[in-house]
Amino acid sequence: MSRILVLQGPNLNLLGKREPEKYGTTTLADIHAVLAAKATTAGVEFEAFQSNAEAELVGKVQSLFDRPADFLILNPAAFTHTSVALRDAISAVRVPFIEVHLSNVFAREAFRHHSYFTDIALGMICGLGAKGYELAMDYALARI
Ligand code: DQA
């Protein structure tokens, strides 16, 4: 059975109550429920993992050596702009991925314009809110 892993970075556990004008009112649980339903319909295994800790996210990516996934949907959140460690882990496991951001990072502060992930991603979706995850999932399901 194919497997898709969704990885969510720091503060995304606060979705719904975190700056809703930037990130919307949909909770992370709501987003994952929609993605899980799509995966189930397609007969694909689905797992979602959120952490506020860089080491835990790196560990989860490294675990793909033992328990592979066919596709990754990744919102590294603030680690997008800082984490060489998470980038290196993803390069190491060689799982194809789409980078997702709820907000349009290019319409925000300059420090959000650089990502350590976009150049190694299949593609990047930003600014479409929770819908961005659904589009990434549709692509992943069509591709695997
Ligand atoms: C974010 C954008 C990042 O710049 C920010 O640090 C986040 C969320 C987004 O989904 O829009 O935490 O990744």
GROMACS .gro file of C-alpha atoms and ligand atoms in nm:
model
  157
    1MET     CA    1   0.000   0.000   0.000
    2SER     CA    2   0.132   0.345  -0.089
    3ARG     CA    3   0.193   0.587   0.193
    4ILE     CA    4   0.180   0.966   0.219
    5LEU     CA    5   0.326   1.157   0.512
    6VAL     CA    6   0.226   1.514   0.599
    7LEU     CA    7   0.482   1.700   0.810
    8GLN     CA    8   0.390   2.019   0.991
    9GLY     CA    9   0.635   2.253   1.159
   10PRO     CA   10   0.625   2.476   1.465
   11ASN     CA   11   0.314   2.668   1.574
   12LEU     CA   12   0.091   2.498   1.316
   13ASN     CA   13  -0.072   2.319   1.611
   14LEU     CA   14  -0.221   2.664   1.684
   15LEU     CA   15  -0.408   2.691   1.353
   16GLY     CA   16  -0.757   2.823   1.408
   17LYS     CA   17  -0.652   3.058   1.685
   18ARG     CA   18  -0.316   3.177   1.550
   19GLU     CA   19  -0.335   3.507   1.355
   20PRO     CA   20  -0.648   3.397   1.163
   21GLU     CA   21  -0.615   3.692   0.924
   22LYS     CA   22  -0.292   3.531   0.798
   23TYR     CA   23  -0.352   3.160   0.851
   24GLY     CA   24  -0.732   3.125   0.842
   25THR     CA   25  -0.971   2.967   1.090
   26THR     CA   26  -0.937   2.602   0.987
   27THR     CA   27  -0.767   2.391   1.254
   28LEU     CA   28  -0.485   2.148   1.186
   29ALA     CA   29  -0.717   1.861   1.283
   30ASP     CA   30  -0.970   1.981   1.022
   31ILE     CA   31  -0.699   1.995   0.754
   32HIS     CA   32  -0.573   1.648   0.840
   33ALA     CA   33  -0.928   1.504   0.842
   34VAL     CA   34  -0.984   1.623   0.483
   35LEU     CA   35  -0.646   1.484   0.371
   36ALA     CA   36  -0.706   1.153   0.549
   37ALA     CA   37  -1.047   1.117   0.378
   38LYS     CA   38  -0.890   1.175   0.037
   39ALA     CA   39  -0.620   0.918   0.109
   40THR     CA   40  -0.871   0.660   0.234
   41THR     CA   41  -1.086   0.703  -0.076
   42ALA     CA   42  -0.776   0.646  -0.290
   43GLY     CA   43  -0.669   0.342  -0.084
   44VAL     CA   44  -0.352   0.511   0.035
   45GLU     CA   45  -0.208   0.505   0.387
   46PHE     CA   46  -0.188   0.848   0.548
   47GLU     CA   47   0.000   0.985   0.845
   48ALA     CA   48   0.023   1.342   0.973
   49PHE     CA   49   0.289   1.461   1.215
   50GLN     CA   50   0.332   1.804   1.373
   51SER     CA   51   0.610   1.917   1.600
   52ASN     CA   52   0.741   2.240   1.743
   53ALA     CA   53   1.088   2.084   1.775
   54GLU     CA   54   1.338   2.071   1.488
   55ALA     CA   55   1.498   1.751   1.623
   56GLU     CA   56   1.163   1.568   1.623
   57LEU     CA   57   1.093   1.669   1.264
   58VAL     CA   58   1.442   1.558   1.157
   59GLY     CA   59   1.385   1.230   1.343
   60LYS     CA   60   1.052   1.176   1.169
   61VAL     CA   61   1.212   1.234   0.829
   62GLN     CA   62   1.498   0.994   0.915
   63SER     CA   63   1.240   0.730   1.014
   64LEU     CA   64   1.147   0.713   0.644
   65PHE     CA   65   1.460   0.498   0.595
   66ASP     CA   66   1.293   0.226   0.806
   67ARG     CA   67   0.931   0.295   0.718
   68PRO     CA   68   0.930   0.449   0.370
   69ALA     CA   69   0.671   0.686   0.230
   70ASP     CA   70   0.598   0.749  -0.136
   71PHE     CA   71   0.531   1.119  -0.099
   72LEU     CA   72   0.572   1.397   0.152
   73ILE     CA   73   0.362   1.710   0.197
   74LEU     CA   74   0.568   1.953   0.402
   75ASN     CA   75   0.496   2.282   0.572
   76PRO     CA   76   0.818   2.350   0.763
   77ALA     CA   77   0.661   2.675   0.903
   78ALA     CA   78   0.933   2.894   1.058
   79PHE     CA   79   1.194   2.623   0.990
   80THR     CA   80   1.139   2.700   0.619
   81HIS     CA   81   1.362   3.000   0.664
   82THR     CA   82   1.620   2.857   0.905
   83SER     CA   83   1.665   2.481   0.895
   84VAL     CA   84   1.956   2.336   0.700
   85ALA     CA   85   1.919   2.028   0.924
   86LEU     CA   86   1.566   1.952   0.806
   87ARG     CA   87   1.662   2.017   0.445
   88ASP     CA   88   1.957   1.777   0.474
   89ALA     CA   89   1.733   1.507   0.626
   90ILE     CA   90   1.489   1.536   0.337
   91SER     CA   91   1.770   1.526   0.082
   92ALA     CA   92   1.901   1.213   0.254
   93VAL     CA   93   1.574   1.016   0.232
   94ARG     CA   94   1.503   1.124  -0.128
   95VAL     CA   95   1.123   1.120  -0.094
   96PRO     CA   96   0.948   1.349  -0.345
   97PHE     CA   97   0.765   1.635  -0.174
   98ILE     CA   98   0.557   1.947  -0.216
   99GLU     CA   99   0.622   2.245   0.010
  100VAL     CA  100   0.302   2.410   0.132
  101HIS     CA  101   0.246   2.743   0.307
  102LEU     CA  102  -0.093   2.875   0.409
  103SER     CA  103   0.009   3.238   0.366
  104ASN     CA  104   0.173   3.401   0.065
  105VAL     CA  105   0.523   3.419   0.208
  106PHE     CA  106   0.636   3.647  -0.077
  107ALA     CA  107   0.383   3.911   0.023
  108ARG     CA  108   0.524   3.917   0.378
  109GLU     CA  109   0.848   4.014   0.550
  110ALA     CA  110   1.171   3.977   0.348
  111PHE     CA  111   1.304   3.704   0.579
  112ARG     CA  112   1.013   3.481   0.466
  113HIS     CA  113   1.110   3.510   0.099
  114HIS     CA  114   1.390   3.256   0.128
  115SER     CA  115   1.316   2.887   0.175
  116TYR     CA  116   1.569   2.611   0.236
  117PHE     CA  117   1.326   2.368   0.068
  118THR     CA  118   1.182   2.510  -0.253
  119ASP     CA  119   1.478   2.424  -0.475
  120ILE     CA  120   1.466   2.056  -0.374
  121ALA     CA  121   1.082   2.033  -0.379
  122LEU     CA  122   0.877   1.912  -0.676
  123GLY     CA  123   0.678   2.229  -0.632
  124MET     CA  124   0.559   2.486  -0.383
  125ILE     CA  125   0.208   2.609  -0.305
  126CYS     CA  126   0.159   2.922  -0.098
  127GLY     CA  127  -0.112   3.175  -0.023
  128LEU     CA  128  -0.412   2.947  -0.078
  129GLY     CA  129  -0.476   2.869   0.289
  130ALA     CA  130  -0.589   2.519   0.383
  131LYS     CA  131  -0.683   2.453   0.020
  132GLY     CA  132  -0.310   2.437  -0.060
  133TYR     CA  133  -0.280   2.111   0.133
  134GLU     CA  134  -0.573   1.961  -0.060
  135LEU     CA  135  -0.416   2.056  -0.393
  136ALA     CA  136  -0.085   1.902  -0.282
  137MET     CA  137  -0.269   1.586  -0.177
  138ASP     CA  138  -0.454   1.564  -0.512
  139TYR     CA  139  -0.119   1.591  -0.689
  140ALA     CA  140   0.043   1.332  -0.464
  141LEU     CA  141  -0.242   1.084  -0.516
  142ALA     CA  142  -0.229   1.131  -0.893
  143ARG     CA  143   0.148   1.082  -0.896
  144ILE     CA  144   0.201   0.778  -0.674
  145DQA     C1  145   0.400   2.945   0.713
  145DQA     C2  146   0.482   3.069   0.674
  145DQA     C3  147   0.606   3.081   0.761
  145DQA     O1  148   0.679   3.198   0.725
  145DQA     C4  149   0.567   3.092   0.907
  145DQA     O2  150   0.682   3.096   0.989
  145DQA     C5  151   0.472   2.987   0.951
  145DQA     C6  152   0.366   2.943   0.860
  145DQA     C7  153   0.267   2.936   0.635
  145DQA     O3  154   0.210   2.827   0.632
  145DQA     O4  155   0.220   3.037   0.583
  145DQA     O5  156   0.477   2.943   1.066
  145DQA     O6  157   0.477   2.829   0.680
   0.00000   0.00000   0.00000
